[in-house]
Amino acid sequence: MKRKLDVMLIATFITTLFYSASYPFINKVIISNVSETFIALSQIINCISVVFFAFIWNKFSHKLFKFYPAFCIFETLLSIMSTLVAVTTGNILAYYIMDTLIFAIVTRNICCGGIKLRSLRYNTEIAREHFDNNNLSSNAIATIIGSAIAMILKLDFIPMLWIATVGNAVDNIFYIFIYRNCKKELNSEKEQDNDRCNQYI
């Protein structure tokens, strides 16, 4: 599966750009309105989520991977909902709790599915090594640019929250596209292998 332009790296760059441009403002407001108890509780919930879903995906990744696009769509809808809660009620704590639960339950499945997706796309040691290094570089460059944009724009919390929500939606659209292309390529390779086998029957 040779690619001149890696869509997964483009996805990393664009979504990190959205995230890093909005993160300083969102994080500042959250830290100002949420107690250390809730922040600590959020960390505990997310760590439990990592252990639980890593175990589940190790056992049932083949079955769960079929629902990867559904996880992406569901996360997008829930993110829009949590943003609307923040915008309409102004309740930052409610938004933070919703965001924590969305990340722990839905986004964690997307992360686990993303690991499987990368293992399918970069199925040799060298290919995976190159992707991991390039992905880190894409992330770093996008973070530098996004942080510079944040310093220049200095927008309010609500516009930045919508920017982050749009960035999340774009990320999911990219990964649904990557998932479907990967499945097509794998099916094509299987058909070619079957054709080769049939020649000897």
PDB file of C-alpha atoms in Angstrom:
ATOM      1  CA  MET A   1       0.000   0.000   0.000  1.00  0.00           C
ATOM      2  CA  LYS A   2       2.290   2.773  -1.213  1.00  0.00           C
ATOM      3  CA  ARG A   3       1.107   6.358  -0.833  1.00  0.00           C
ATOM      4  CA  LYS A   4       2.638   9.577  -2.081  1.00  0.00           C
ATOM      5  CA  LEU A   5       0.428  11.642   0.212  1.00  0.00           C
ATOM      6  CA  ASP A   6      -0.509  10.152   3.553  1.00  0.00           C
ATOM      7  CA  VAL A   7      -4.064  11.143   4.465  1.00  0.00           C
ATOM      8  CA  MET A   8      -3.527  10.067   8.075  1.00  0.00           C
ATOM      9  CA  LEU A   9      -0.691  12.577   8.455  1.00  0.00           C
ATOM     10  CA  ILE A  10      -2.871  15.281   6.918  1.00  0.00           C
ATOM     11  CA  ALA A  11      -5.594  14.383   9.425  1.00  0.00           C
ATOM     12  CA  THR A  12      -3.117  14.688  12.283  1.00  0.00           C
ATOM     13  CA  PHE A  13      -1.934  18.085  11.076  1.00  0.00           C
ATOM     14  CA  ILE A  14      -5.382  19.627  10.522  1.00  0.00           C
ATOM     15  CA  THR A  15      -7.000  18.342  13.709  1.00  0.00           C
ATOM     16  CA  THR A  16      -3.992  19.269  15.851  1.00  0.00           C
ATOM     17  CA  LEU A  17      -4.110  22.745  14.317  1.00  0.00           C
ATOM     18  CA  PHE A  18      -7.731  23.160  15.430  1.00  0.00           C
ATOM     19  CA  TYR A  19      -7.012  21.719  18.860  1.00  0.00           C
ATOM     20  CA  SER A  20      -3.865  23.701  19.643  1.00  0.00           C
ATOM     21  CA  ALA A  21      -5.449  26.976  18.476  1.00  0.00           C
ATOM     22  CA  SER A  22      -8.414  26.539  20.827  1.00  0.00           C
ATOM     23  CA  TYR A  23      -6.883  24.628  23.760  1.00  0.00           C
ATOM     24  CA  PRO A  24      -5.285  27.555  25.673  1.00  0.00           C
ATOM     25  CA  PHE A  25      -8.615  29.401  25.930  1.00  0.00           C
ATOM     26  CA  ILE A  26     -10.752  26.347  26.694  1.00  0.00           C
ATOM     27  CA  ASN A  27      -8.311  25.024  29.274  1.00  0.00           C
ATOM     28  CA  LYS A  28      -8.029  28.412  31.006  1.00  0.00           C
ATOM     29  CA  VAL A  29     -11.809  28.654  31.439  1.00  0.00           C
ATOM     30  CA  ILE A  30     -12.109  25.056  32.650  1.00  0.00           C
ATOM     31  CA  ILE A  31      -9.311  25.432  35.196  1.00  0.00           C
ATOM     32  CA  SER A  32     -10.956  28.628  36.457  1.00  0.00           C
ATOM     33  CA  ASN A  33     -14.387  27.013  36.897  1.00  0.00           C
ATOM     34  CA  VAL A  34     -13.736  23.391  37.836  1.00  0.00           C
ATOM     35  CA  SER A  35     -12.351  22.305  41.196  1.00  0.00           C
ATOM     36  CA  GLU A  36      -9.251  20.186  41.581  1.00  0.00           C
ATOM     37  CA  THR A  37     -11.478  17.370  42.860  1.00  0.00           C
ATOM     38  CA  PHE A  38     -13.342  17.098  39.561  1.00  0.00           C
ATOM     39  CA  ILE A  39     -10.115  17.367  37.572  1.00  0.00           C
ATOM     40  CA  ALA A  40      -8.577  14.551  39.628  1.00  0.00           C
ATOM     41  CA  LEU A  41     -11.766  12.500  39.240  1.00  0.00           C
ATOM     42  CA  SER A  42     -11.617  13.051  35.476  1.00  0.00           C
ATOM     43  CA  GLN A  43      -8.072  11.667  35.426  1.00  0.00           C
ATOM     44  CA  ILE A  44      -9.152   8.588  37.388  1.00  0.00           C
ATOM     45  CA  ILE A  45     -12.107   7.960  35.060  1.00  0.00           C
ATOM     46  CA  ASN A  46      -9.920   8.273  31.974  1.00  0.00           C
ATOM     47  CA  CYS A  47      -7.288   5.917  33.373  1.00  0.00           C
ATOM     48  CA  ILE A  48      -9.924   3.315  34.242  1.00  0.00           C
ATOM     49  CA  SER A  49     -11.253   3.734  30.720  1.00  0.00           C
ATOM     50  CA  VAL A  50      -7.799   3.077  29.234  1.00  0.00           C
ATOM     51  CA  VAL A  51      -7.375  -0.170  31.177  1.00  0.00           C
ATOM     52  CA  PHE A  52     -10.922  -1.400  30.523  1.00  0.00           C
ATOM     53  CA  PHE A  53     -11.188  -0.678  26.798  1.00  0.00           C
ATOM     54  CA  ALA A  54      -7.619  -1.793  26.066  1.00  0.00           C
ATOM     55  CA  PHE A  55      -8.580  -5.168  27.562  1.00  0.00           C
ATOM     56  CA  ILE A  56     -11.851  -5.284  25.598  1.00  0.00           C
ATOM     57  CA  TRP A  57     -10.183  -4.355  22.284  1.00  0.00           C
ATOM     58  CA  ASN A  58      -7.418  -6.901  22.799  1.00  0.00           C
ATOM     59  CA  LYS A  59     -10.107  -9.568  23.049  1.00  0.00           C
ATOM     60  CA  PHE A  60     -12.695  -8.384  20.515  1.00  0.00           C
ATOM     61  CA  SER A  61     -10.929  -5.937  18.169  1.00  0.00           C
ATOM     62  CA  HIS A  62     -12.031  -7.809  15.035  1.00  0.00           C
ATOM     63  CA  LYS A  63     -15.700  -7.395  15.977  1.00  0.00           C
ATOM     64  CA  LEU A  64     -15.445  -3.891  17.426  1.00  0.00           C
ATOM     65  CA  PHE A  65     -13.467  -2.550  14.471  1.00  0.00           C
ATOM     66  CA  LYS A  66     -16.549  -2.985  12.274  1.00  0.00           C
ATOM     67  CA  PHE A  67     -18.232  -0.250  14.330  1.00  0.00           C
ATOM     68  CA  TYR A  68     -15.342   2.212  14.035  1.00  0.00           C
ATOM     69  CA  PRO A  69     -17.209   4.662  11.742  1.00  0.00           C
ATOM     70  CA  ALA A  70     -20.213   4.528  14.098  1.00  0.00           C
ATOM     71  CA  PHE A  71     -17.986   5.479  17.039  1.00  0.00           C
ATOM     72  CA  CYS A  72     -16.672   8.453  15.032  1.00  0.00           C
ATOM     73  CA  ILE A  73     -20.169   9.661  14.112  1.00  0.00           C
ATOM     74  CA  PHE A  74     -21.447   9.165  17.664  1.00  0.00           C
ATOM     75  CA  GLU A  75     -18.542  11.130  19.136  1.00  0.00           C
ATOM     76  CA  THR A  76     -19.154  14.012  16.728  1.00  0.00           C
ATOM     77  CA  LEU A  77     -22.838  14.221  17.695  1.00  0.00           C
ATOM     78  CA  LEU A  78     -22.061  14.041  21.413  1.00  0.00           C
ATOM     79  CA  SER A  79     -19.360  16.713  21.087  1.00  0.00           C
ATOM     80  CA  ILE A  80     -21.826  19.051  19.387  1.00  0.00           C
ATOM     81  CA  MET A  81     -24.318  18.330  22.169  1.00  0.00           C
ATOM     82  CA  SER A  82     -21.823  19.079  24.947  1.00  0.00           C
ATOM     83  CA  THR A  83     -20.803  22.314  23.207  1.00  0.00           C
ATOM     84  CA  LEU A  84     -24.461  23.354  22.962  1.00  0.00           C
ATOM     85  CA  VAL A  85     -24.831  22.701  26.700  1.00  0.00           C
ATOM     86  CA  ALA A  86     -21.871  24.990  27.427  1.00  0.00           C
ATOM     87  CA  VAL A  87     -23.132  27.675  25.048  1.00  0.00           C
ATOM     88  CA  THR A  88     -26.779  27.687  26.150  1.00  0.00           C
ATOM     89  CA  THR A  89     -26.394  27.150  29.901  1.00  0.00           C
ATOM     90  CA  GLY A  90     -22.943  28.587  30.588  1.00  0.00           C
ATOM     91  CA  ASN A  91     -22.425  25.661  32.961  1.00  0.00           C
ATOM     92  CA  ILE A  92     -18.740  24.839  32.520  1.00  0.00           C
ATOM     93  CA  LEU A  93     -18.807  22.051  35.106  1.00  0.00           C
ATOM     94  CA  ALA A  94     -21.628  20.264  33.270  1.00  0.00           C
ATOM     95  CA  TYR A  95     -19.696  20.623  30.022  1.00  0.00           C
ATOM     96  CA  TYR A  96     -16.539  19.273  31.666  1.00  0.00           C
ATOM     97  CA  ILE A  97     -18.343  16.238  33.091  1.00  0.00           C
ATOM     98  CA  MET A  98     -19.983  15.481  29.743  1.00  0.00           C
ATOM     99  CA  ASP A  99     -16.689  15.890  27.927  1.00  0.00           C
ATOM    100  CA  THR A 100     -14.953  13.574  30.397  1.00  0.00           C
ATOM    101  CA  LEU A 101     -17.571  10.843  29.937  1.00  0.00           C
ATOM    102  CA  ILE A 102     -17.583  11.203  26.137  1.00  0.00           C
ATOM    103  CA  PHE A 103     -13.817  10.842  26.051  1.00  0.00           C
ATOM    104  CA  ALA A 104     -13.749   7.925  28.486  1.00  0.00           C
ATOM    105  CA  ILE A 105     -16.481   5.911  26.770  1.00  0.00           C
ATOM    106  CA  VAL A 106     -16.621   6.853  23.076  1.00  0.00           C
ATOM    107  CA  THR A 107     -13.322   8.540  22.230  1.00  0.00           C
ATOM    108  CA  ARG A 108     -11.396   5.759  23.973  1.00  0.00           C
ATOM    109  CA  ASN A 109     -12.932   3.266  21.543  1.00  0.00           C
ATOM    110  CA  ILE A 110     -11.867   5.487  18.651  1.00  0.00           C
ATOM    111  CA  CYS A 111      -8.323   5.570  20.058  1.00  0.00           C
ATOM    112  CA  CYS A 112      -8.225   1.764  20.358  1.00  0.00           C
ATOM    113  CA  GLY A 113      -9.678   1.412  16.868  1.00  0.00           C
ATOM    114  CA  GLY A 114      -7.095   3.879  15.594  1.00  0.00           C
ATOM    115  CA  ILE A 115      -4.323   1.609  16.854  1.00  0.00           C
ATOM    116  CA  LYS A 116      -5.777  -1.266  14.839  1.00  0.00           C
ATOM    117  CA  LEU A 117      -6.237   0.971  11.808  1.00  0.00           C
ATOM    118  CA  ARG A 118      -2.590   2.024  11.911  1.00  0.00           C
ATOM    119  CA  SER A 119      -1.452  -1.582  12.315  1.00  0.00           C
ATOM    120  CA  LEU A 120      -3.360  -2.477   9.130  1.00  0.00           C
ATOM    121  CA  ARG A 121      -2.114   0.487   7.110  1.00  0.00           C
ATOM    122  CA  TYR A 122       1.510   0.309   8.233  1.00  0.00           C
ATOM    123  CA  ASN A 123       1.988  -3.434   8.432  1.00  0.00           C
ATOM    124  CA  THR A 124       5.782  -3.553   8.289  1.00  0.00           C
ATOM    125  CA  GLU A 125       8.282  -2.452  10.896  1.00  0.00           C
ATOM    126  CA  ILE A 126       9.821   0.240   8.668  1.00  0.00           C
ATOM    127  CA  ALA A 127       6.462   1.606   7.481  1.00  0.00           C
ATOM    128  CA  ARG A 128       5.184   1.898  11.054  1.00  0.00           C
ATOM    129  CA  GLU A 129       8.441   3.480  12.268  1.00  0.00           C
ATOM    130  CA  HIS A 130       8.350   6.095   9.499  1.00  0.00           C
ATOM    131  CA  PHE A 131       4.682   6.863  10.152  1.00  0.00           C
ATOM    132  CA  ASP A 132       5.180   7.249  13.907  1.00  0.00           C
ATOM    133  CA  ASN A 133       8.097   9.642  13.414  1.00  0.00           C
ATOM    134  CA  ASN A 134       6.295  11.631  10.700  1.00  0.00           C
ATOM    135  CA  ASN A 135       3.135  11.730  12.789  1.00  0.00           C
ATOM    136  CA  LEU A 136       5.039  13.218  15.726  1.00  0.00           C
ATOM    137  CA  SER A 137       6.540  15.836  13.406  1.00  0.00           C
ATOM    138  CA  SER A 138       3.127  16.701  11.910  1.00  0.00           C
ATOM    139  CA  ASN A 139       1.697  17.036  15.399  1.00  0.00           C
ATOM    140  CA  ALA A 140       4.545  19.279  16.566  1.00  0.00           C
ATOM    141  CA  ILE A 141       4.429  21.579  13.527  1.00  0.00           C
ATOM    142  CA  ALA A 142       0.637  21.923  13.764  1.00  0.00           C
ATOM    143  CA  THR A 143       0.909  22.664  17.504  1.00  0.00           C
ATOM    144  CA  ILE A 144       3.448  25.437  16.874  1.00  0.00           C
ATOM    145  CA  ILE A 145       1.234  27.040  14.215  1.00  0.00           C
ATOM    146  CA  GLY A 146      -1.969  26.559  16.232  1.00  0.00           C
ATOM    147  CA  SER A 147      -0.408  28.030  19.380  1.00  0.00           C
ATOM    148  CA  ALA A 148       0.801  31.035  17.396  1.00  0.00           C
ATOM    149  CA  ILE A 149      -2.727  31.510  16.025  1.00  0.00           C
ATOM    150  CA  ALA A 150      -4.103  31.358  19.594  1.00  0.00           C
ATOM    151  CA  MET A 151      -1.663  34.073  20.674  1.00  0.00           C
ATOM    152  CA  ILE A 152      -2.747  36.318  17.789  1.00  0.00           C
ATOM    153  CA  LEU A 153      -6.526  35.759  17.770  1.00  0.00           C
ATOM    154  CA  LYS A 154      -7.264  35.901  21.523  1.00  0.00           C
ATOM    155  CA  LEU A 155     -10.918  34.978  20.996  1.00  0.00           C
ATOM    156  CA  ASP A 156     -13.472  34.258  23.710  1.00  0.00           C
ATOM    157  CA  PHE A 157     -14.286  30.833  25.131  1.00  0.00           C
ATOM    158  CA  ILE A 158     -17.427  30.156  23.055  1.00  0.00           C
ATOM    159  CA  PRO A 159     -15.888  30.754  19.590  1.00  0.00           C
ATOM    160  CA  MET A 160     -12.884  28.628  20.553  1.00  0.00           C
ATOM    161  CA  LEU A 161     -15.177  25.888  21.820  1.00  0.00           C
ATOM    162  CA  TRP A 162     -16.909  25.773  18.440  1.00  0.00           C
ATOM    163  CA  ILE A 163     -13.533  25.751  16.689  1.00  0.00           C
ATOM    164  CA  ALA A 164     -12.520  22.727  18.775  1.00  0.00           C
ATOM    165  CA  THR A 165     -15.850  21.024  18.012  1.00  0.00           C
ATOM    166  CA  VAL A 166     -15.433  21.595  14.277  1.00  0.00           C
ATOM    167  CA  GLY A 167     -11.877  20.278  14.505  1.00  0.00           C
ATOM    168  CA  ASN A 168     -13.133  17.121  16.191  1.00  0.00           C
ATOM    169  CA  ALA A 169     -15.749  16.624  13.472  1.00  0.00           C
ATOM    170  CA  VAL A 170     -13.123  17.082  10.753  1.00  0.00           C
ATOM    171  CA  ASP A 171     -10.907  14.528  12.507  1.00  0.00           C
ATOM    172  CA  ASN A 172     -13.715  11.966  12.539  1.00  0.00           C
ATOM    173  CA  ILE A 173     -14.580  12.573   8.889  1.00  0.00           C
ATOM    174  CA  PHE A 174     -10.949  11.989   7.944  1.00  0.00           C
ATOM    175  CA  TYR A 175     -10.786   8.757   9.927  1.00  0.00           C
ATOM    176  CA  ILE A 176     -14.026   7.394   8.478  1.00  0.00           C
ATOM    177  CA  PHE A 177     -12.576   8.069   5.021  1.00  0.00           C
ATOM    178  CA  ILE A 178      -9.276   6.384   5.982  1.00  0.00           C
ATOM    179  CA  TYR A 179     -11.124   3.402   7.473  1.00  0.00           C
ATOM    180  CA  ARG A 180     -13.177   2.828   4.318  1.00  0.00           C
ATOM    181  CA  ASN A 181     -10.173   3.174   2.022  1.00  0.00           C
ATOM    182  CA  CYS A 182      -8.181   0.766   4.174  1.00  0.00           C
ATOM    183  CA  LYS A 183     -10.988  -1.796   4.080  1.00  0.00           C
ATOM    184  CA  LYS A 184     -11.225  -1.480   0.289  1.00  0.00           C
ATOM    185  CA  GLU A 185      -7.485  -1.972  -0.119  1.00  0.00           C
ATOM    186  CA  LEU A 186      -7.478  -4.999   2.158  1.00  0.00           C
ATOM    187  CA  ASN A 187     -10.413  -6.544   0.306  1.00  0.00           C
ATOM    188  CA  SER A 188      -8.668  -5.880  -3.002  1.00  0.00           C
ATOM    189  CA  GLU A 189      -5.505  -7.574  -1.753  1.00  0.00           C
ATOM    190  CA  LYS A 190      -7.524 -10.578  -0.565  1.00  0.00           C
ATOM    191  CA  GLU A 191      -9.162 -10.895  -3.986  1.00  0.00           C
ATOM    192  CA  GLN A 192      -5.765 -10.784  -5.681  1.00  0.00           C
ATOM    193  CA  ASP A 193      -4.462 -13.480  -3.317  1.00  0.00           C
ATOM    194  CA  ASN A 194      -7.507 -15.636  -4.074  1.00  0.00           C
ATOM    195  CA  ASP A 195      -6.964 -15.191  -7.822  1.00  0.00           C
ATOM    196  CA  ARG A 196      -3.352 -16.317  -7.451  1.00  0.00           C
ATOM    197  CA  CYS A 197      -4.445 -19.375  -5.462  1.00  0.00           C
ATOM    198  CA  ASN A 198      -7.094 -20.265  -8.029  1.00  0.00           C
ATOM    199  CA  GLN A 199      -4.450 -20.408 -10.741  1.00  0.00           C
ATOM    200  CA  TYR A 200      -2.974 -23.463  -9.043  1.00  0.00           C
ATOM    201  CA  ILE A 201      -6.235 -25.303  -8.430  1.00  0.00           C
TER     202      ILE A 201
END
